[in-house]
Tab-separated table of C-alpha atoms and ligand atoms in Angstrom:
chain	number	residue	atom	x	y	z
L	1	UNK	CA	0.072	0.089	-0.029
L	2	UNK	CA	1.198	3.517	-0.594
L	3	UNK	CA	1.243	6.457	1.653
L	4	UNK	CA	-2.035	7.875	0.446
L	5	UNK	CA	-3.912	5.249	2.460
L	6	UNK	CA	-2.541	6.644	5.642
L	7	UNK	CA	-3.756	9.803	7.351
L	8	UNK	CA	-0.673	11.702	6.445
L	9	UNK	CA	-1.526	13.786	3.466
L	10	UNK	CA	0.604	16.584	1.998
L	11	UNK	CA	-0.919	19.911	1.554
L	12	UNK	CA	-0.019	21.955	-1.530
L	13	UNK	CA	2.233	24.208	0.509
L	14	UNK	CA	4.281	21.159	1.312
L	15	UNK	CA	3.033	20.899	4.981
L	16	UNK	CA	2.172	17.565	6.391
L	17	UNK	CA	-1.178	17.715	8.182
L	18	UNK	CA	-3.036	14.627	9.410
L	19	UNK	CA	-6.393	14.314	7.712
L	20	UNK	CA	-9.222	12.239	9.131
L	21	UNK	CA	-9.873	9.433	6.783
L	22	UNK	CA	-13.208	8.687	8.364
L	23	UNK	CA	-16.406	10.700	8.757
L	24	UNK	CA	-18.418	11.326	11.881
L	25	UNK	CA	-21.744	9.629	11.867
L	26	UNK	CA	-22.681	9.609	15.484
L	27	UNK	CA	-21.608	12.416	17.866
L	28	UNK	CA	-21.640	13.112	21.582
L	29	UNK	CA	-22.173	16.761	22.737
L	30	UNK	CA	-19.250	18.277	24.630
L	31	UNK	CA	-19.271	21.071	27.140
L	32	UNK	CA	-16.573	23.679	27.557
L	33	UNK	CA	-17.605	25.455	30.949
L	34	UNK	CA	-16.506	28.896	32.005
L	35	UNK	CA	-13.071	29.156	33.673
L	36	UNK	CA	-14.611	29.857	37.242
L	37	UNK	CA	-16.790	26.672	36.945
L	38	UNK	CA	-13.643	24.664	35.861
L	39	UNK	CA	-11.760	26.093	38.971
L	40	UNK	CA	-14.778	25.012	41.077
L	41	UNK	CA	-14.882	21.454	39.538
L	42	UNK	CA	-11.132	20.864	40.157
L	43	UNK	CA	-11.463	22.178	43.783
L	44	UNK	CA	-14.369	19.596	44.286
L	45	UNK	CA	-12.261	16.876	42.681
L	46	UNK	CA	-9.395	17.417	45.200
L	47	UNK	CA	-7.129	18.649	42.348
L	48	UNK	CA	-7.082	15.114	41.014
L	49	UNK	CA	-8.285	14.850	37.347
L	50	UNK	CA	-9.496	11.238	38.079
L	51	UNK	CA	-12.044	12.810	40.247
L	52	UNK	CA	-13.629	15.153	37.591
L	53	UNK	CA	-17.128	14.564	36.360
L	54	UNK	CA	-17.074	14.207	32.593
L	55	UNK	CA	-19.932	16.907	32.429
L	56	UNK	CA	-17.178	19.317	33.354
L	57	UNK	CA	-14.582	18.038	30.970
L	58	UNK	CA	-14.225	19.424	27.520
L	59	UNK	CA	-11.441	17.097	25.855
L	60	UNK	CA	-11.140	13.967	27.841
L	61	UNK	CA	-7.425	12.815	27.369
L	62	UNK	CA	-7.146	10.894	30.592
L	63	UNK	CA	-6.618	7.509	28.803
L	64	UNK	CA	-7.158	5.586	25.553
L	65	UNK	CA	-8.568	2.676	27.555
L	66	UNK	CA	-12.048	1.931	26.453
L	67	UNK	CA	-12.512	5.443	25.081
L	68	UNK	CA	-11.813	4.759	21.476
L	69	UNK	CA	-14.379	5.331	18.617
L	70	UNK	CA	-15.902	2.148	17.118
L	71	UNK	CA	-16.406	1.837	13.406
L	72	UNK	CA	-19.833	1.343	11.690
L	73	UNK	CA	-18.747	-2.257	10.907
L	74	UNK	CA	-17.932	-2.889	14.494
L	75	UNK	CA	-21.275	-1.543	15.733
L	76	UNK	CA	-23.246	-3.456	13.129
L	77	UNK	CA	-21.434	-6.696	13.827
L	78	UNK	CA	-22.812	-6.517	17.435
L	79	UNK	CA	-26.274	-7.154	16.184
L	80	UNK	CA	-25.498	-10.411	14.714
L	81	UNK	CA	-23.855	-11.733	17.968
L	82	UNK	CA	-24.663	-15.234	18.806
L	83	UNK	CA	-25.755	-15.583	22.443
L	84	UNK	CA	-24.708	-18.922	23.733
L	85	UNK	CA	-22.774	-20.092	26.786
L	86	UNK	CA	-20.748	-22.546	24.807
L	87	UNK	CA	-19.843	-22.965	21.071
L	88	UNK	CA	-20.936	-19.336	20.155
L	89	UNK	CA	-20.400	-18.490	16.478
L	90	UNK	CA	-19.186	-15.144	17.613
L	91	UNK	CA	-16.281	-16.893	19.266
L	92	UNK	CA	-15.442	-18.743	16.128
L	93	UNK	CA	-15.439	-15.581	14.108
L	94	UNK	CA	-12.986	-14.096	16.745
L	95	UNK	CA	-10.858	-17.169	16.495
L	96	UNK	CA	-10.640	-16.792	12.670
L	97	UNK	CA	-9.672	-13.242	13.115
L	98	UNK	CA	-6.878	-14.112	15.476
L	99	UNK	CA	-5.707	-16.666	13.022
L	100	UNK	CA	-5.670	-14.371	10.040
L	101	UNK	CA	-4.398	-11.253	11.582
L	102	UNK	CA	-2.080	-12.589	14.509
L	103	UNK	CA	-1.252	-15.854	12.766
L	104	UNK	CA	-2.210	-17.875	15.852
L	105	UNK	CA	-4.268	-20.895	16.072
L	106	UNK	CA	-5.517	-20.968	19.655
L	107	UNK	CA	-7.421	-18.172	21.381
L	108	UNK	CA	-8.474	-17.793	25.063
L	109	UNK	CA	-10.811	-14.820	25.421
L	110	UNK	CA	-10.567	-12.878	28.683
L	111	UNK	CA	-12.323	-9.872	30.166
L	112	UNK	CA	-9.519	-7.359	29.790
L	113	UNK	CA	-5.712	-7.143	29.454
L	114	UNK	CA	-4.864	-7.459	33.090
L	115	UNK	CA	-6.975	-10.740	33.188
L	116	UNK	CA	-4.627	-12.032	30.548
L	117	UNK	CA	-1.775	-11.114	32.779
L	118	UNK	CA	-3.314	-12.892	35.663
L	119	UNK	CA	-3.732	-16.153	33.667
L	120	UNK	CA	-0.213	-15.902	32.142
L	121	UNK	CA	1.400	-15.191	35.531
L	122	UNK	CA	-0.293	-17.994	37.370
L	123	UNK	CA	0.365	-20.455	34.620
L	124	UNK	CA	4.105	-19.670	34.215
L	125	UNK	CA	5.632	-17.700	37.044
L	126	UNK	CA	6.833	-19.349	40.320
L	127	UNK	CA	8.262	-17.695	43.482
L	128	UNK	CA	11.869	-16.543	42.884
L	129	UNK	CA	11.469	-16.272	39.053
L	130	UNK	CA	12.594	-13.150	37.208
L	131	UNK	CA	10.920	-11.799	34.053
L	132	UNK	CA	13.004	-9.642	31.706
L	133	UNK	CA	11.128	-7.076	29.732
L	134	UNK	CA	11.649	-3.829	27.807
L	135	UNK	CA	9.429	-1.876	30.308
L	136	UNK	CA	6.647	-2.804	32.757
L	137	UNK	CA	3.127	-1.770	32.780
L	138	UNK	CA	1.413	-1.181	36.170
L	139	UNK	CA	-1.054	-4.253	35.920
L	140	UNK	CA	1.705	-6.470	34.505
L	141	UNK	CA	4.008	-5.817	37.312
L	142	UNK	CA	1.258	-6.345	40.033
L	143	UNK	CA	0.324	-9.714	38.646
L	144	UNK	CA	3.830	-10.954	38.288
L	145	UNK	CA	4.796	-9.961	41.754
L	146	UNK	CA	1.551	-11.427	43.165
L	147	UNK	CA	2.792	-14.769	41.843
L	148	UNK	CA	6.301	-14.269	43.419
L	149	UNK	CA	8.019	-13.091	40.298
L	150	UNK	CA	10.409	-10.180	40.015
L	151	UNK	CA	10.403	-7.850	36.930
L	152	UNK	CA	13.653	-6.829	35.425
L	153	UNK	CA	13.555	-3.876	32.919
L	154	UNK	CA	16.406	-4.110	30.533
L	155	UNK	CA	15.752	-1.255	28.198
L	156	UNK	CA	18.530	0.571	26.342
L	157	UNK	CA	20.196	3.790	27.611
L	158	UNK	CA	18.017	5.880	25.171
L	159	UNK	CA	14.840	4.705	26.712
L	160	UNK	CA	14.560	7.276	29.593
L	161	UNK	CA	16.095	10.259	27.754
L	162	UNK	CA	12.987	12.392	27.305
L	163	UNK	CA	14.361	14.440	24.575
L	164	UNK	CA	15.697	12.154	21.852
L	165	UNK	CA	15.461	11.270	18.074
L	166	UNK	CA	16.181	7.527	18.737
L	167	UNK	CA	13.360	5.941	16.827
L	168	UNK	CA	13.082	2.745	18.946
L	169	UNK	CA	13.190	3.681	22.629
L	170	UNK	CA	11.164	0.540	23.431
L	171	UNK	CA	14.000	-1.840	22.366
L	172	UNK	CA	15.384	-4.382	24.680
L	173	UNK	CA	19.175	-4.087	25.437
L	174	UNK	CA	20.353	-7.558	23.940
L	175	UNK	CA	23.692	-7.565	25.908
L	176	UNK	CA	21.714	-6.969	29.182
L	177	UNK	CA	19.294	-9.702	28.239
L	178	UNK	CA	22.114	-12.203	27.855
L	179	UNK	CA	23.744	-11.083	31.114
L	180	UNK	CA	20.414	-11.322	32.889
L	181	UNK	CA	19.929	-14.892	31.717
L	182	UNK	CA	23.414	-15.931	32.627
L	183	UNK	CA	23.152	-14.437	35.940
L	184	UNK	CA	19.727	-15.781	37.101
L	185	UNK	CA	19.792	-18.997	34.999
L	186	UNK	CA	17.198	-19.993	32.341
L	187	UNK	CA	15.303	-22.115	34.825
L	188	UNK	CA	14.342	-18.995	36.711
L	189	UNK	CA	13.108	-17.186	33.714
L	190	UNK	CA	9.746	-18.378	32.559
L	191	UNK	CA	9.676	-15.952	29.647
L	192	UNK	CA	10.995	-12.654	28.184
L	193	UNK	CA	8.224	-10.054	27.773
L	194	UNK	CA	8.087	-7.502	24.998
L	195	UNK	CA	5.549	-4.617	25.229
L	196	UNK	CA	4.500	-3.067	22.052
L	197	UNK	CA	4.568	0.799	22.317
L	198	UNK	CA	5.795	0.735	25.873
L	199	UNK	CA	2.968	2.512	27.555
L	200	UNK	CA	4.799	4.105	30.646
L	201	UNK	CA	7.791	5.502	28.715
L	202	UNK	CA	5.877	7.556	26.330
L	203	UNK	CA	4.372	5.060	23.984
L	204	UNK	CA	7.791	4.203	22.376
L	205	UNK	CA	7.986	1.408	19.928
L	206	UNK	CA	10.487	-1.470	19.509
L	207	UNK	CA	12.019	-2.450	16.147
L	208	UNK	CA	11.300	-5.917	14.380
L	209	UNK	CA	15.110	-6.122	14.247
L	210	UNK	CA	15.297	-5.936	18.084
L	211	UNK	CA	12.498	-8.498	18.539
L	212	UNK	CA	14.326	-10.853	16.159
L	213	UNK	CA	17.423	-10.615	18.253
L	214	UNK	CA	15.312	-11.211	21.392
L	215	UNK	CA	13.874	-14.332	19.758
L	216	UNK	CA	17.388	-15.510	18.811
L	217	UNK	CA	18.667	-15.200	22.408
L	218	UNK	CA	15.602	-16.847	23.802
L	219	UNK	CA	15.921	-19.751	21.432
L	220	UNK	CA	19.580	-20.161	22.414
L	221	UNK	CA	18.452	-20.640	25.908
L	222	UNK	CA	15.225	-22.311	25.327
L	223	UNK	CA	13.023	-19.435	26.877
L	224	UNK	CA	9.448	-18.411	25.761
L	225	UNK	CA	8.725	-14.992	24.326
L	226	UNK	CA	5.542	-13.287	25.409
L	227	UNK	CA	4.261	-10.279	23.403
L	228	UNK	CA	1.970	-7.698	25.119
L	229	UNK	CA	0.073	-6.545	22.090
L	230	UNK	CA	-2.258	-4.110	23.716
L	231	UNK	CA	-0.763	-1.238	21.716
L	232	UNK	CA	0.484	-3.337	18.784
L	233	UNK	CA	-1.218	-1.346	15.927
L	234	UNK	CA	0.766	1.830	16.765
L	235	UNK	CA	4.067	-0.062	17.106
L	236	UNK	CA	3.464	-1.636	13.739
L	237	UNK	CA	2.772	1.658	12.178
L	238	UNK	CA	5.897	3.274	13.704
L	239	UNK	CA	8.054	0.277	12.357
L	240	UNK	CA	6.632	0.914	8.903
L	241	UNK	CA	7.565	4.593	9.149
L	242	UNK	CA	11.044	4.134	10.820
L	243	UNK	CA	12.511	0.834	9.939
L	244	UNK	CA	13.862	0.840	6.479
L	245	UNK	CA	13.422	-2.707	5.784
L	246	UNK	CA	9.571	-2.403	6.178
L	247	UNK	CA	8.876	0.849	4.407
L	248	UNK	CA	7.110	-0.992	1.604
L	249	UNK	CA	5.709	-3.814	3.607
L	250	UNK	CA	1.980	-3.799	4.410
L	251	UNK	CA	1.009	-3.195	8.019
L	252	UNK	CA	-0.768	-6.562	7.993
L	253	UNK	CA	2.464	-8.341	7.194
L	254	UNK	CA	4.452	-6.396	9.714
L	255	UNK	CA	1.849	-7.351	12.348
L	256	UNK	CA	2.003	-11.009	11.425
L	257	UNK	CA	5.859	-10.844	11.517
L	258	UNK	CA	5.843	-9.331	14.922
L	259	UNK	CA	3.348	-11.836	16.370
L	260	UNK	CA	5.364	-14.743	14.656
L	261	UNK	CA	8.344	-13.938	16.786
L	262	UNK	CA	6.313	-14.591	20.049
L	263	UNK	CA	5.169	-17.877	21.509
L	264	UNK	CA	2.285	-16.123	23.294
L	265	UNK	CA	0.552	-12.922	22.357
L	266	UNK	CA	-1.889	-11.266	24.674
L	267	UNK	CA	-3.809	-8.074	24.476
L	268	UNK	CA	-6.370	-5.641	25.846
L	269	UNK	CA	-9.082	-5.009	23.451
L	270	UNK	CA	-9.940	-1.929	25.267
L	271	UNK	CA	-7.013	-0.569	23.194
L	272	UNK	CA	-6.011	-2.592	20.302
L	273	UNK	CA	-9.460	-3.129	18.737
L	274	UNK	CA	-11.441	-0.284	20.226
L	275	UNK	CA	-13.982	-2.571	21.904
L	276	UNK	CA	-13.927	-4.317	25.207
L	277	UNK	CA	-12.321	-7.563	26.422
L	278	UNK	CA	-8.949	-9.084	25.698
L	279	UNK	CA	-7.303	-12.309	24.728
L	280	UNK	CA	-4.507	-14.718	24.917
L	281	UNK	CA	-3.178	-16.551	21.706
L	282	UNK	CA	-0.571	-19.149	20.764
L	283	UNK	CA	0.139	-21.724	18.231
L	284	UNK	CA	1.241	-24.258	20.967
L	285	UNK	CA	-1.344	-26.621	22.102
L	286	UNK	CA	0.745	-27.351	25.152
L	287	UNK	CA	0.962	-23.756	26.168
L	288	UNK	CA	-2.780	-23.398	25.380
L	289	UNK	CA	-3.618	-26.235	27.633
L	290	UNK	CA	-1.468	-24.820	30.555
L	291	UNK	CA	-3.779	-21.688	30.453
L	292	UNK	CA	-7.202	-23.068	29.479
L	293	UNK	CA	-8.467	-24.238	32.827
L	294	UNK	CA	-7.407	-20.990	34.522
L	295	UNK	CA	-9.548	-19.135	31.963
L	296	UNK	CA	-12.524	-21.305	33.066
L	297	UNK	CA	-11.798	-20.575	36.711
L	298	UNK	CA	-11.258	-16.913	36.551
L	299	UNK	CA	-13.014	-15.596	33.398
L	300	UNK	CA	-15.740	-17.994	32.151
L	301	UNK	CA	-16.254	-20.542	29.554
L	302	UNK	CA	-13.563	-20.725	26.881
L	303	UNK	CA	-15.902	-19.310	24.257
L	304	UNK	CA	-16.857	-16.151	25.937
L	305	UNK	CA	-14.152	-15.540	28.663
L	306	UNK	CA	-16.165	-13.111	30.789
L	307	UNK	CA	-17.094	-10.733	27.917
L	308	UNK	CA	-20.418	-10.463	26.144
L	309	UNK	CA	-20.614	-12.080	22.660
L	310	UNK	CA	-21.380	-8.641	21.256
L	311	UNK	CA	-18.057	-7.453	22.374
L	312	UNK	CA	-16.455	-10.497	20.879
L	313	UNK	CA	-17.989	-9.528	17.474
L	314	UNK	CA	-16.564	-6.008	17.846
L	315	UNK	CA	-13.279	-7.299	18.821
L	316	UNK	CA	-13.051	-9.541	15.725
L	317	UNK	CA	-13.893	-6.636	13.406
L	318	UNK	CA	-11.442	-4.381	15.311
L	319	UNK	CA	-8.679	-6.839	14.857
L	320	UNK	CA	-9.133	-6.831	11.045
L	321	UNK	CA	-9.310	-3.064	11.128
L	322	UNK	CA	-5.816	-3.121	12.819
L	323	UNK	CA	-4.342	-4.130	9.503
L	324	UNK	CA	-5.822	-1.008	7.827
L	325	UNK	CA	-3.253	1.904	7.699
L	326	UNK	CA	-5.954	4.584	7.836
L	327	UNK	CA	-7.159	3.117	11.105
L	328	UNK	CA	-3.909	2.580	12.909
L	329	UNK	CA	-2.107	5.667	11.632
L	330	UNK	CA	-4.676	8.052	12.972
L	331	UNK	CA	-3.772	8.290	16.510
L	332	UNK	CA	0.116	8.398	16.045
L	333	UNK	CA	-0.278	10.988	13.236
L	334	UNK	CA	-2.256	13.256	15.444
L	335	UNK	CA	0.141	12.794	18.293
L	336	UNK	CA	3.040	13.535	16.014
L	337	UNK	CA	1.255	16.708	14.955
L	338	UNK	CA	0.735	17.802	18.596
L	339	UNK	CA	4.272	16.801	19.707
L	340	UNK	CA	6.028	18.510	16.809
L	341	UNK	CA	4.007	21.816	17.187
L	342	UNK	CA	4.659	21.985	20.820
L	343	UNK	CA	8.269	21.148	20.388
L	344	UNK	CA	8.530	23.890	17.784
L	345	UNK	CA	6.946	26.306	20.350
L	346	UNK	CA	9.707	25.347	22.874
L	347	UNK	CA	7.310	23.388	25.188
L	348	UNK	CA	9.100	20.465	26.734
L	349	UNK	CA	7.568	17.192	25.367
L	350	UNK	CA	8.765	13.747	25.026
L	351	UNK	CA	10.353	13.148	21.639
L	352	UNK	CA	10.223	11.476	19.247
L	353	UNK	CA	6.419	11.344	19.230
L	354	UNK	CA	5.162	7.832	20.073
L	355	UNK	CA	1.907	6.054	20.508
L	356	UNK	CA	-0.979	6.576	23.038
L	357	UNK	CA	-0.552	10.229	23.714
L	358	UNK	CA	1.522	13.492	23.874
L	359	UNK	CA	3.670	13.368	27.011
L	360	UNK	CA	4.782	16.717	28.613
L	361	UNK	CA	7.853	16.869	30.754
L	362	UNK	CA	6.421	18.543	33.955
L	363	UNK	CA	9.766	18.680	35.670
L	364	UNK	CA	11.070	21.042	32.997
L	365	UNK	CA	7.753	22.784	32.299
L	366	UNK	CA	7.388	23.670	35.950
L	367	UNK	CA	11.110	23.816	36.994
L	368	UNK	CA	10.290	26.039	39.916
L	369	UNK	CA	7.956	23.472	41.585
L	370	UNK	CA	9.919	21.011	43.649
L	371	UNK	CA	9.250	17.363	42.962
L	372	UNK	CA	7.981	16.854	46.555
L	373	UNK	CA	5.043	19.288	45.389
L	374	UNK	CA	4.129	16.931	42.514
L	375	UNK	CA	4.742	19.099	39.319
L	376	UNK	CA	2.987	16.628	36.977
L	377	UNK	CA	-0.121	16.750	39.169
L	378	UNK	CA	-0.161	20.518	39.434
L	379	UNK	CA	0.352	20.761	35.650
L	380	UNK	CA	-2.623	18.472	35.131
L	381	UNK	CA	-4.821	20.616	37.323
L	382	UNK	CA	-3.587	23.867	35.801
L	383	UNK	CA	-4.141	22.656	32.196
L	384	UNK	CA	-7.684	21.599	33.159
L	385	UNK	CA	-8.435	25.009	34.721
L	386	UNK	CA	-7.251	26.914	31.501
L	387	UNK	CA	-8.770	24.617	28.878
L	388	UNK	CA	-11.220	21.965	30.231
L	389	UNK	CA	-8.709	19.375	28.937
L	390	UNK	CA	-8.266	16.360	31.228
L	391	UNK	CA	-4.928	14.680	31.201
L	392	UNK	CA	-3.281	12.135	33.530
L	393	UNK	CA	-0.423	12.644	35.994
L	394	UNK	CA	2.307	10.041	35.514
L	395	UNK	CA	4.875	11.049	38.149
L	396	UNK	CA	5.336	10.855	41.914
L	397	UNK	CA	1.630	11.038	42.736
L	398	UNK	CA	1.377	7.697	40.712
L	399	UNK	CA	4.347	6.399	42.901
L	400	UNK	CA	4.357	5.268	46.439
L	401	UNK	CA	5.756	6.087	49.959
L	402	UNK	CA	8.705	3.990	51.431
L	403	UNK	CA	8.644	2.224	54.862
L	404	UNK	CA	9.486	5.613	56.611
L	405	UNK	CA	6.526	7.369	54.866
L	406	UNK	CA	8.627	9.393	52.465
L	407	UNK	CA	7.571	9.769	48.866
L	408	UNK	CA	9.544	7.535	46.336
L	409	UNK	CA	10.258	10.188	43.797
L	410	UNK	CA	9.346	9.007	40.199
L	411	UNK	CA	12.168	8.760	37.483
L	412	UNK	CA	10.145	11.246	35.372
L	413	UNK	CA	7.232	13.606	36.023
L	414	UNK	CA	5.000	13.426	32.859
L	415	UNK	CA	1.646	14.882	32.106
L	416	UNK	CA	0.068	12.479	29.579
L	417	UNK	CA	-2.556	13.670	27.131
L	418	UNK	CA	-3.932	10.610	25.574
L	419	UNK	CA	-5.428	10.588	21.981
L	420	UNK	CA	-8.172	7.900	22.039
L	421	UNK	CA	-8.360	6.475	18.570
L	422	UNK	CA	-10.450	8.404	15.968
L	423	UNK	CA	-12.146	10.458	18.664
L	424	UNK	CA	-10.700	13.965	18.352
L	425	UNK	CA	-10.445	16.340	15.203
L	426	UNK	CA	-7.547	18.449	14.090
L	427	UNK	CA	-9.096	21.598	15.316
L	428	UNK	CA	-9.478	20.047	18.817
L	429	UNK	CA	-5.848	19.054	18.543
L	430	UNK	CA	-4.975	22.678	17.676
L	431	UNK	CA	-6.865	23.813	20.647
L	432	UNK	CA	-4.745	21.504	22.806
L	433	UNK	CA	-1.557	22.868	21.399
L	434	UNK	CA	-2.713	26.497	21.863
L	435	UNK	CA	-3.764	26.127	25.539
L	436	UNK	CA	-0.657	24.023	26.447
L	437	UNK	CA	1.484	26.723	24.907
L	438	UNK	CA	-0.423	29.604	26.603
L	439	UNK	CA	0.011	27.868	29.947
L	440	UNK	CA	3.812	27.461	29.213
L	441	UNK	CA	3.972	31.204	28.657
L	442	UNK	CA	2.410	31.743	31.919
L	443	UNK	CA	3.938	28.809	33.749
L	444	UNK	CA	5.419	30.962	36.603
L	445	UNK	CA	1.844	31.360	37.967
L	446	UNK	CA	1.476	27.528	38.501
L	447	UNK	CA	2.443	26.296	42.073
L	448	UNK	CA	2.568	22.926	43.781
L	449	UNK	CA	0.138	20.584	45.429
L	450	UNK	CA	-0.096	18.646	48.761
L	451	UNK	CA	-2.156	15.716	49.837
L	452	UNK	CA	-5.198	16.257	52.059
L	453	UNK	CA	-6.510	12.694	51.758
L	454	UNK	CA	-4.065	9.936	50.810
L	455	UNK	CA	-5.166	6.306	50.153
L	456	UNK	CA	-2.651	3.660	51.204
L	457	UNK	CA	-2.722	1.913	47.862
L	458	UNK	CA	-2.914	3.278	44.257
L	459	UNK	CA	-3.349	6.735	45.699
L	460	UNK	CA	-3.451	8.480	42.349
L	461	UNK	CA	-6.984	7.094	41.701
L	462	UNK	CA	-8.813	8.511	44.705
L	463	UNK	CA	-6.359	10.752	46.530
L	464	UNK	CA	-7.371	14.452	47.250
L	465	UNK	CA	-4.911	17.332	47.186
L	466	UNK	CA	-4.851	21.099	47.636
L	467	UNK	CA	-2.823	23.789	46.133
L	468	UNK	CA	0.302	25.054	48.335
L	469	UNK	CA	-0.909	28.715	47.804
L	470	UNK	CA	-3.548	30.618	46.065
L	471	UNK	CA	-1.971	30.048	42.624
L	472	UNK	CA	-5.179	28.687	40.900
L	473	UNK	CA	-6.957	32.003	41.581
L	474	UNK	CA	-4.012	33.958	40.175
L	475	UNK	CA	-3.998	31.675	37.082
L	476	UNK	CA	-7.769	32.307	36.569
L	477	UNK	CA	-7.212	36.050	36.898
L	478	UNK	CA	-4.524	35.957	34.211
L	479	UNK	CA	-6.717	33.778	31.976
L	480	UNK	CA	-9.531	36.308	32.113
L	481	UNK	CA	-7.085	39.140	31.372
L	482	UNK	CA	-5.977	37.425	28.133
L	483	UNK	CA	-9.262	35.747	27.056
L	484	UNK	CA	-11.949	38.007	28.524
L	485	UNK	CA	-15.215	36.245	28.549
L	486	UNK	CA	-14.158	33.594	25.994
L	487	UNK	CA	-14.123	30.145	27.293
I	501	PLP	C1	-3.810	-1.217	29.246
I	501	PLP	C2	-2.729	-2.111	29.116
I	501	PLP	C3	-2.688	-3.349	29.831
I	501	PLP	C4	-4.017	-3.671	30.784
I	501	PLP	O1	-5.215	-3.795	30.045
I	501	PLP	P1	-6.527	-3.604	30.729
I	501	PLP	O2	-7.646	-3.823	29.652
I	501	PLP	O3	-6.668	-2.070	31.188
I	501	PLP	O4	-6.657	-4.486	31.936
I	501	PLP	C5	-1.831	-4.112	29.722
I	501	PLP	N1	-0.630	-3.756	29.061
I	501	PLP	C6	-0.588	-2.639	28.412
I	501	PLP	C7	0.634	-2.342	27.578
I	501	PLP	C8	-1.621	-1.788	28.355
I	501	PLP	O5	-1.572	-0.545	27.827
């Protein structure tokens, strides 16, 4: 396929602007409330964007999980779903999709991505095991540790450099992988985990070349390779764009190549196929049987796995759509547009642009706010106040306290602005760039936050905070000076 089938279309002035290659046929009304009401809403929400009511949110960029737009074909497929406890036709259609798209014979449906992680961890991890991976995801780490495993992140030196032009920050460091296996012994390594578009380090992809090398090392030692394919579409798209060998290869072939290098592929359909649910797939009957009975125990019968058959239909159609460039390029193209525009304006963003969202480096954006006062959380609250845009804090608020009650400071303080697939338009994206830039020009007005109510576990979800001074009021006053009565 040629580039004209992707969302990157050249304008006559030479500029590359992402164009939506879909039309909107069902809409949901959005509200952009006046700035005083937004201040009021964030106060009521304890300065935590998780606690905002969507009635007060203009652009919801909290996450891409379960918030993507479905296609007409997905919605219509749900009407011919076959309701049956066992042997549903919907399951067989999904099984066919997995075989044709991922190239895997056996499918175990599960209710979402973390359920797949529960099954895989219980089936393969024993106390004392270590699991090497390019980077962890929150739910992955939790399930592996629950089963007595320890995660080892063996990313390359480029991975944590926020400003970079390295195309594959999601790669595994092959020398570190070999050293890890030698050190711990292959009998303590149930599998190597590759995560497509590493979620927590800015949606950064790995290359096929890197995965081939991982496969080679794993084969030398007789270790399994497990692929977390929740964000696979975007990783595939970025391989096509950035890896010379694959420039003229169809995304369907790249996807199949990637899955072909893994023994087990699992995914969250809340992301990869814009529906609900998830799945585990493999070509090995032995591996399938090791997991099958756990699915029956924790999820449901093996032809519905805790999800409705309607969702299974939408998943199947969504999987086929993952091989369509106009579908998988939409979100990364819009992210690239936003990241490049903000970078050009001098706003500190994570580069190169990746999948999932635009990540703002809050430590640099608010370099006058000490890390103990949660710059990423403060930035999330401030951006909401000046725009109605809801992002997610990915910094120290999302971290924990140590045994002495001190904050464990995060490696990086990021504000993530997620781009759910096919949800926002270019003018909305331009609004995001404009308001983030305005806030950057007025950044000295933003102060820190402190906890008033701090849950003992996963405090970022329900924790409540307050500003360390009256900075929100000053920010609102400046906003009104510049924007008058405009929203
Ligand atoms: C979201 C996600 C998961 C977990 O999936 P859920 O459906 O939210 O349980 C696992 N891995 C990655 C990379 C993800 O992005």
